[in-house]
Amino acid sequence: QPKFDKIFNKIDELKPSFIDRLAKAIEIPAVSGDESLRPMVVKKSEYLVQELESLGFTDIQVKKLGTQPPPVENPNLQLPPVILSRYGNDPAKKTVLVYGHYDVQPAALSDGWASEPFKLVVDEEKQLMRGRGSTDDTGPLLGWLNVVQAHKEAGIDFPVNLITCFEGMEESGSLGLEKLIAEEASNYFKTTDAVCISDNYWLGTKKPVLTYGLRGCNYYQIIIQGPAADLHSGVFGGVIAEPMVDLIKVMGTLVDSNGKILIEGVDEMVAPLTEKESQLYEKIDFSVDDLNAASGSNTSLYQKKEDILMHRWRYPSLSLHGVEGAFYGPGAKTVIPAKVSGKFSIRTVPDIDSEKLTKLVVDHCNNAFKALNSPNKCYAELIHDGNYWVSNPYNASFTAAAKATKDVYGVDPDFTREGGSIPITLTFEEELKTSVLLLPMGRGDDGAHSINEKLDISNFMGGMKTMAAYLHYYAESPEN
Amino acid sequence: QPKFDKIFNKIDELKPSFIDRLAKAIEIPAVSGDESLRPMVVKKSEYLVQELESLGFTDIQVKKLGTQPPPVENPNLQLPPVILSRYGNDPAKKTVLVYGHYDVQPAALSDGWASEPFKLVVDEEKQLMRGRGSTDDTGPLLGWLNVVQAHKEAGIDFPVNLITCFEGMEESGSLGLEKLIAEEASNYFKTTDAVCISDNYWLGTKKPVLTYGLRGCNYYQIIIQGPAADLHSGVFGGVIAEPMVDLIKVMGTLVDSNGKILIEGVDEMVAPLTEKESQLYEKIDFSVDDLNAASGSNTSLYQKKEDILMHRWRYPSLSLHGVEGAFYGPGAKTVIPAKVSGKFSIRTVPDIDSEKLTKLVVDHCNNAFKALNSPNKCYAELIHDGNYWVSNPYNASFTAAAKATKDVYGVDPDFTREGGSIPITLTFEEELKTSVLLLPMGRGDDGAHSINEKLDISNFMGGMKTMAAYLHYYAESPEN
Ligand SMILES: [Zn+2]
Ligand SMILES: [Zn+2]
Ligand SMILES: [Zn+2]
Ligand SMILES: [Zn+2]
């Protein structure tokens, strides 16, 4: 599109310096889940502040979040800071808040990486950049900085006021962030018109997507308590009611092998499928082969694309995760565990009410246990919940992002949802009372939390161009 | 009984030196399961050899068993030796082989012990000796040496030829022992007429017992394999057949909450209860209160003494031990495990055939899995088995031990079986083609594998007197 020629060309021209900026960031092993590397997370925040300063961002605030709550080795461990900053503060312009995280997942060469994970390697043949954080989320985060730089150097007025909210604890539960967002909603974030998060991925590897929905997650445990301590199965087998037997029976009543949830009343809460929504799935570039490739198996419950996508995105699911308190090692141990806790979670979707769901789950477990006539004790409880999120994919922000995608990639994006949750999405929406757009940069096969995490150079470049064009289109749109 | 006055008096007289001998042994932390303490296990074997030498035992052979097979930290870790020795070698006398183990379970003051576990504490008020190994099995093992000493010092001819077989690896699977017994069956052990093992306990705390049966144990796992790697339940929940769901369903078909085994054909293999056997249980000193005290709960499946004892001793039982490969930690982890292995075992009794049982189990699991119509893969297998053992409680050895018990304690012993297995019992019986007697010294509440392991002084003294009288009665008995 001639409209963005100048800025797109500048982005292309600055490619070497953008890769260089990313390489410098990747070199800092900012693993938030490793206490001993906490100084590195802080160091990476300092690197970002330095880059923001040199690009002319203003009102830079390094927000301390206090001490990390237990469990921690070091009781005085400080949480990494959240970096707030602005680029532009023109009341005539719209304000877009961009969120990203500078911490990363753990990585070690010995895990099977093809090269040192904390050294960005540019594979010229495959045209990709490999390194921990390349796609999750350092590459996309720096994308926003790069877009600012490109505008400056091209002499183009920045179309919106930009606010950054960069955290360093996302891979470890975003501790402290929710509170900060609530506090800054009427302060630093007050003028925000829209939030954009670039921290997820295309569904596949070829077609860009915009993401307008996420499932929630209610996590439960069923605790069965019997004897006072673990017993030997030789001495007590056959004469004691074994908690593990009761637990397996109760867990067996939750879901069937075809994925159908057997808890009464859950399906009834799911919003019915409309004709309009139904048509959304037909267009999406996806097949059962993609699912099989991702799982490395032929264990899909459905063969039709639409069924798979709907069961990933808009229907609830129940997964059995494991058992705490029982024998879990290799080999053979003849223990009768005294107290076992079965862990399972339900992915939630519109219009499931979390509290009502929990009541159904707890009642179901209690009834299933009661039917066993066991002298043991059973207790079912919610461990945590996070609500689902669904946005309007036809609002101003999504419309702008869709136009931008078309300009950059030449195709209309697929509108996708995700099966997992990004809890901060809902927090931004609720606290700031604005729409949130999920604008992924990387591909579905980037290996965000695996070995050999990568970001294709074409996605890096295309992603930044999409960010730039999105900001322009959103700035021009009549509504907020 | 005036018959044994002289030897019983000598045993009483030597009490201080017997306690001293035990205290010296207990001071050596011979924990076979802790590689770093292996030199201590060896040191304890040297202490025993020294004691055997000083008492006049002959032909002392310290049998090396070679390197401990993996998994081990140190690939050159040597197994502790088996100590063979003789006291007497008179062809006119019967020969009794006594087995014991000098290794112990781990123990640390920080586990909650009332005193240093590797220091024998004599509690004069409670008239007991506390320390790791006091009852399992250093106390009973040294009992045989003490009995020899008492005969020597009382000037009484020893009634039998004694052979010792003392191992240092019992608490860690008796590695190497089975092979040694097979090798020595026609060599060192050739003249053995009877085997006596003092390494179990009274059923309760008041009445002496002789043990004539042990259940066997067949340990199984059901492996369900689905995706190539663990998956995230947000992304894959609802679209993938989860191995954990299939496993829970299959495990749920094995046994019910009342302890009934649901595998077709197992109950049919159990030897029917005869009138004669049925009467054995009535006399035994036991009640549901004893079981509840032992389990620290009211989770008994039966209220009647006879039901409890029969289900512990003469009926099979199936216990679910745990799941390998699933989430097992505290908290919440949203994983779909790729490959899970359910562990369970069946305690076997006469006339269950191990191979036939395994076929029934594997067929049952395969059928239960097939009924699920799952795309995952299922594989059920035996991990290990050890056969049950039942002896004739009216043979010469048991008859001698019963008379001895009556002489010492003034009551007829209860004839008990045990729910657990002592695999070496069967090995001795099969390899040496002799009867085996289980002659316990300690009480049911000794805490063999727990904190504050103890041996009551009255059991120590009574146990040694019983050993001595047993050897005399057995020597006199017309048959072998
Ligand atoms: Zn991320
Ligand atoms: Zn991540
Ligand atoms: Zn023992
Ligand atoms: Zn033991």
CSV table of C-alpha atoms in Angstrom, one decimal, chain B residues 125-401:
chain,number,residue,atom,x,y,z
B,125,GLU,CA,10.7,-46.6,83.3
B,126,LYS,CA,9.2,-48.2,80.2
B,127,GLN,CA,11.7,-51.1,80.3
B,128,LEU,CA,12.5,-50.7,76.6
B,129,MET,CA,15.5,-50.0,74.4
B,130,ARG,CA,15.1,-47.3,71.8
B,131,GLY,CA,17.4,-47.0,68.7
B,132,ARG,CA,17.4,-47.8,65.0
B,133,GLY,CA,17.8,-51.5,64.5
B,134,SER,CA,16.8,-52.4,68.1
B,135,THR,CA,13.9,-54.6,66.8
B,136,ASP,CA,14.6,-54.6,63.1
B,137,ASP,CA,16.8,-56.6,63.0
B,138,THR,CA,20.0,-56.1,65.0
B,139,GLY,CA,18.4,-57.1,68.3
B,140,PRO,CA,17.0,-60.4,67.1
B,141,LEU,CA,20.2,-61.1,65.0
B,142,LEU,CA,22.4,-60.6,68.1
B,143,GLY,CA,20.0,-62.8,70.0
B,144,TRP,CA,21.4,-65.9,68.3
B,145,LEU,CA,25.0,-64.9,69.3
B,146,ASN,CA,23.8,-64.2,72.8
B,147,VAL,CA,22.2,-67.6,73.0
B,148,VAL,CA,25.5,-69.2,72.1
B,149,GLN,CA,27.3,-67.2,74.7
B,150,ALA,CA,24.8,-68.2,77.4
B,151,HIS,CA,25.2,-71.9,76.6
B,152,LYS,CA,29.0,-71.6,76.7
B,153,GLU,CA,29.1,-69.7,80.0
B,154,ALA,CA,26.5,-72.0,81.5
B,155,GLY,CA,28.5,-75.0,80.4
B,156,ILE,CA,25.5,-76.5,78.5
B,157,ASP,CA,26.2,-78.4,75.3
B,158,PHE,CA,24.7,-76.6,72.3
B,159,PRO,CA,21.8,-78.7,71.1
B,160,VAL,CA,22.2,-78.2,67.3
B,161,ASN,CA,24.8,-77.1,64.7
B,162,LEU,CA,24.1,-73.5,64.0
B,163,ILE,CA,24.7,-71.8,60.6
B,164,THR,CA,24.4,-68.0,60.4
B,165,CYS,CA,23.4,-66.2,57.2
B,166,PHE,CA,23.5,-62.5,58.0
B,167,GLU,CA,23.0,-60.0,55.2
B,168,GLY,CA,23.4,-56.2,55.0
B,169,MET,CA,21.0,-55.3,52.2
B,170,GLU,CA,17.6,-56.4,53.5
B,171,GLU,CA,16.1,-53.0,53.7
B,172,SER,CA,17.2,-52.3,50.1
B,173,GLY,CA,15.9,-55.4,48.4
B,174,SER,CA,18.3,-58.1,49.6
B,175,LEU,CA,20.3,-57.6,46.4
B,176,GLY,CA,22.5,-60.6,45.6
B,177,LEU,CA,21.2,-62.8,48.4
B,178,GLU,CA,18.9,-65.0,46.3
B,179,LYS,CA,21.9,-66.0,44.1
B,180,LEU,CA,24.1,-66.7,47.1
B,181,ILE,CA,21.5,-68.9,48.7
B,182,ALA,CA,21.2,-70.9,45.5
B,183,GLU,CA,24.9,-71.2,45.2
B,184,GLU,CA,25.4,-72.3,48.8
B,185,ALA,CA,22.4,-74.6,49.0
B,186,SER,CA,24.6,-77.6,48.1
B,187,ASN,CA,27.7,-76.1,49.7
B,188,TYR,CA,27.8,-74.1,52.9
B,189,PHE,CA,24.1,-74.7,53.6
B,190,LYS,CA,24.2,-78.4,52.6
B,191,THR,CA,23.5,-79.9,56.0
B,192,THR,CA,20.7,-77.5,56.9
B,193,ASP,CA,17.6,-79.2,58.5
B,194,ALA,CA,15.6,-76.2,59.3
B,195,VAL,CA,15.7,-72.4,58.7
B,196,CYS,CA,14.6,-69.9,61.4
B,197,ILE,CA,14.1,-66.3,60.7
B,198,SER,CA,13.5,-63.7,63.4
B,199,ASP,CA,12.6,-60.6,61.4
B,200,ASN,CA,8.9,-60.0,62.0
B,201,TYR,CA,6.7,-59.0,64.9
B,202,TRP,CA,3.9,-60.1,67.1
B,203,LEU,CA,0.5,-59.2,65.8
B,204,GLY,CA,-0.2,-57.1,68.9
B,205,THR,CA,1.7,-56.1,72.0
B,206,LYS,CA,0.8,-58.8,74.5
B,207,LYS,CA,0.7,-62.3,73.0
B,208,PRO,CA,3.6,-64.1,71.3
B,209,VAL,CA,3.1,-65.5,67.9
B,210,LEU,CA,4.6,-67.9,65.4
B,211,THR,CA,4.2,-66.9,61.7
B,212,TYR,CA,3.4,-69.6,59.2
B,213,GLY,CA,2.3,-67.7,56.1
B,214,LEU,CA,3.0,-64.6,54.0
B,215,ARG,CA,1.1,-63.2,51.1
B,216,GLY,CA,2.9,-62.8,47.8
B,217,CYS,CA,2.9,-59.6,45.7
B,218,ASN,CA,2.4,-59.1,42.0
B,219,TYR,CA,3.1,-55.5,41.0
B,220,TYR,CA,1.7,-54.1,37.8
B,221,GLN,CA,1.6,-51.0,35.7
B,222,ILE,CA,-0.8,-49.8,33.1
B,223,ILE,CA,0.9,-47.4,30.6
B,224,ILE,CA,-1.2,-45.1,28.5
B,225,GLN,CA,0.6,-43.2,25.8
B,226,GLY,CA,-0.9,-40.3,23.9
B,227,PRO,CA,0.8,-37.2,22.5
B,228,ALA,CA,4.5,-37.1,21.9
B,229,ALA,CA,5.1,-34.6,24.8
B,230,ASP,CA,3.2,-33.1,27.7
B,231,LEU,CA,0.7,-30.5,26.4
B,232,HIS,CA,-0.9,-27.4,27.8
B,233,SER,CA,-4.5,-27.9,28.8
B,234,GLY,CA,-5.5,-24.5,27.6
B,235,VAL,CA,-4.5,-25.3,24.0
B,236,PHE,CA,-5.3,-29.0,23.9
B,237,GLY,CA,-8.0,-29.5,26.5
B,238,GLY,CA,-11.1,-30.7,24.8
B,239,VAL,CA,-9.5,-31.7,21.5
B,240,ILE,CA,-7.1,-34.4,22.5
B,241,ALA,CA,-7.8,-37.8,24.0
B,242,GLU,CA,-6.0,-37.4,27.4
B,243,PRO,CA,-4.0,-40.4,28.6
B,244,MET,CA,-4.8,-39.5,32.2
B,245,VAL,CA,-8.5,-39.8,31.6
B,246,ASP,CA,-8.1,-43.2,30.1
B,247,LEU,CA,-5.9,-44.3,32.9
B,248,ILE,CA,-8.2,-43.2,35.6
B,249,LYS,CA,-11.1,-45.0,33.8
B,250,VAL,CA,-9.1,-48.3,33.6
B,251,MET,CA,-7.8,-48.1,37.1
B,252,GLY,CA,-11.3,-47.5,38.3
B,253,THR,CA,-12.3,-50.9,37.0
B,254,LEU,CA,-9.8,-52.9,39.1
B,255,VAL,CA,-11.2,-52.7,42.6
B,256,ASP,CA,-14.2,-51.2,44.4
B,257,SER,CA,-14.2,-49.0,47.5
B,258,ASN,CA,-15.1,-52.0,49.6
B,259,GLY,CA,-11.9,-53.7,48.6
B,260,LYS,CA,-13.5,-56.2,46.2
B,261,ILE,CA,-11.3,-57.1,43.3
B,262,LEU,CA,-13.2,-56.6,40.1
B,263,ILE,CA,-10.9,-58.5,37.8
B,264,GLU,CA,-12.7,-61.5,36.5
B,265,GLY,CA,-11.4,-64.9,37.7
B,266,VAL,CA,-9.2,-63.8,40.5
B,267,ASP,CA,-11.5,-64.8,43.4
B,268,GLU,CA,-12.1,-68.2,41.8
B,269,MET,CA,-8.4,-69.0,42.3
B,270,VAL,CA,-8.4,-68.5,46.0
B,271,ALA,CA,-8.3,-71.7,48.1
B,272,PRO,CA,-11.6,-72.2,49.9
B,273,LEU,CA,-11.8,-71.6,53.6
B,274,THR,CA,-11.9,-74.9,55.5
B,275,GLU,CA,-13.6,-75.4,58.8
B,276,LYS,CA,-10.2,-76.2,60.5
B,277,GLU,CA,-8.6,-73.0,59.2
B,278,SER,CA,-11.7,-71.0,60.1
B,279,GLN,CA,-11.3,-72.0,63.8
B,280,LEU,CA,-7.7,-70.7,63.8
B,281,TYR,CA,-8.8,-67.1,63.7
B,282,GLU,CA,-11.2,-67.3,66.6
B,283,LYS,CA,-8.4,-67.8,69.1
B,284,ILE,CA,-6.2,-65.0,68.0
B,285,ASP,CA,-5.8,-62.0,70.2
B,286,PHE,CA,-6.9,-59.1,67.9
B,287,SER,CA,-9.7,-56.7,67.4
B,288,VAL,CA,-10.8,-53.9,65.0
B,289,ASP,CA,-9.4,-51.5,67.7
B,290,ASP,CA,-5.9,-52.8,67.0
B,291,LEU,CA,-6.3,-52.1,63.3
B,292,ASN,CA,-7.7,-48.6,63.9
B,293,ALA,CA,-4.9,-47.8,66.3
B,294,ALA,CA,-2.4,-49.0,63.7
B,295,SER,CA,-4.0,-46.9,60.9
B,296,GLY,CA,-4.7,-43.9,63.1
B,297,SER,CA,-8.2,-43.8,61.7
B,298,ASN,CA,-11.6,-45.5,61.5
B,299,THR,CA,-11.2,-46.7,58.0
B,300,SER,CA,-11.4,-50.4,58.5
B,301,LEU,CA,-13.5,-52.3,55.9
B,302,TYR,CA,-14.5,-54.9,58.5
B,303,GLN,CA,-15.5,-54.8,62.1
B,304,LYS,CA,-15.2,-58.5,62.9
B,305,LYS,CA,-11.7,-59.8,64.0
B,306,GLU,CA,-12.0,-62.9,61.8
B,307,ASP,CA,-12.9,-60.8,58.7
B,308,ILE,CA,-10.0,-58.5,59.2
B,309,LEU,CA,-7.4,-61.2,59.7
B,310,MET,CA,-8.7,-63.3,56.8
B,311,HIS,CA,-8.6,-60.3,54.5
B,312,ARG,CA,-5.1,-59.5,55.6
B,313,TRP,CA,-3.7,-63.0,55.5
B,314,ARG,CA,-5.7,-65.4,53.3
B,315,TYR,CA,-7.5,-63.3,50.7
B,316,PRO,CA,-6.0,-61.3,47.9
B,317,SER,CA,-6.1,-57.6,47.9
B,318,LEU,CA,-5.5,-54.9,45.2
B,319,SER,CA,-4.0,-51.6,46.1
B,320,LEU,CA,-3.7,-48.5,43.8
B,321,HIS,CA,-0.3,-47.0,44.6
B,322,GLY,CA,-0.1,-44.0,42.3
B,323,VAL,CA,0.6,-42.6,38.8
B,324,GLU,CA,3.9,-41.9,37.2
B,325,GLY,CA,4.2,-39.2,34.6
B,326,ALA,CA,1.3,-37.0,35.8
B,327,PHE,CA,1.5,-33.8,37.9
B,328,TYR,CA,2.2,-34.7,41.5
B,329,GLY,CA,3.3,-31.5,43.2
B,330,PRO,CA,1.4,-29.1,45.4
B,331,GLY,CA,-0.5,-26.3,43.8
B,332,ALA,CA,-1.9,-26.1,40.3
B,333,LYS,CA,-0.2,-27.1,37.0
B,334,THR,CA,-2.3,-27.1,33.8
B,335,VAL,CA,-0.5,-30.0,32.1
B,336,ILE,CA,-2.0,-32.7,30.0
B,337,PRO,CA,0.5,-35.5,30.7
B,338,ALA,CA,1.6,-37.3,27.5
B,339,LYS,CA,2.4,-40.7,29.0
B,340,VAL,CA,1.1,-41.9,32.4
B,341,SER,CA,1.7,-45.2,34.2
B,342,GLY,CA,-0.7,-46.4,36.8
B,343,LYS,CA,0.9,-48.5,39.5
B,344,PHE,CA,-1.0,-51.2,41.4
B,345,SER,CA,-0.3,-54.5,43.1
B,346,ILE,CA,-2.2,-57.6,44.1
B,347,ARG,CA,-1.3,-59.4,47.3
B,348,THR,CA,-1.5,-63.1,46.4
B,349,VAL,CA,-2.5,-66.1,48.4
B,350,PRO,CA,-3.0,-69.9,47.9
B,351,ASP,CA,-3.8,-71.0,45.2
B,352,ILE,CA,-3.3,-68.0,43.0
B,353,ASP,CA,-1.0,-68.9,40.1
B,354,SER,CA,1.2,-65.8,39.4
B,355,GLU,CA,1.3,-66.3,35.6
B,356,LYS,CA,-2.4,-67.0,35.3
B,357,LEU,CA,-3.1,-63.9,37.5
B,358,THR,CA,-1.0,-61.8,35.2
B,359,LYS,CA,-2.9,-63.0,32.2
B,360,LEU,CA,-6.2,-62.1,33.8
B,361,VAL,CA,-4.9,-58.7,34.8
B,362,VAL,CA,-3.5,-57.8,31.4
B,363,ASP,CA,-6.6,-59.0,29.6
B,364,HIS,CA,-8.8,-57.1,32.0
B,365,CYS,CA,-6.9,-53.9,31.5
B,366,ASN,CA,-6.8,-54.3,27.7
B,367,ASN,CA,-10.6,-54.9,27.6
B,368,ALA,CA,-11.3,-52.0,29.9
B,369,PHE,CA,-9.2,-49.8,27.7
B,370,LYS,CA,-10.8,-51.1,24.5
B,371,ALA,CA,-14.2,-50.2,25.8
B,372,LEU,CA,-13.1,-46.6,26.0
B,373,ASN,CA,-12.6,-46.3,22.3
B,374,SER,CA,-9.6,-44.1,22.8
B,375,PRO,CA,-7.0,-43.3,20.1
B,376,ASN,CA,-4.3,-43.6,22.8
B,377,LYS,CA,-2.2,-46.7,23.3
B,378,CYS,CA,-2.4,-48.9,26.4
B,379,TYR,CA,0.0,-51.4,27.7
B,380,ALA,CA,-0.3,-53.4,30.9
B,381,GLU,CA,2.5,-55.3,32.4
B,382,LEU,CA,3.9,-57.1,35.5
B,383,ILE,CA,6.8,-55.2,37.0
B,384,HIS,CA,7.7,-57.9,39.5
B,385,ASP,CA,6.2,-60.7,41.5
B,386,GLY,CA,7.1,-62.6,44.6
B,387,ASN,CA,5.1,-65.7,45.5
B,388,TYR,CA,3.1,-66.3,48.7
B,389,TRP,CA,4.4,-68.7,51.3
B,390,VAL,CA,2.5,-70.9,53.6
B,391,SER,CA,4.1,-73.4,55.9
B,392,ASN,CA,2.7,-76.3,58.0
B,393,PRO,CA,2.3,-74.9,61.5
B,394,TYR,CA,2.2,-78.4,62.9
B,395,ASN,CA,5.7,-79.5,61.6
B,396,ALA,CA,8.7,-80.2,63.9
B,397,SER,CA,10.1,-76.8,63.8
B,398,PHE,CA,6.8,-75.0,64.6
B,399,THR,CA,6.0,-77.5,67.3
B,400,ALA,CA,9.3,-77.0,68.9
B,401,ALA,CA,8.9,-73.2,68.8
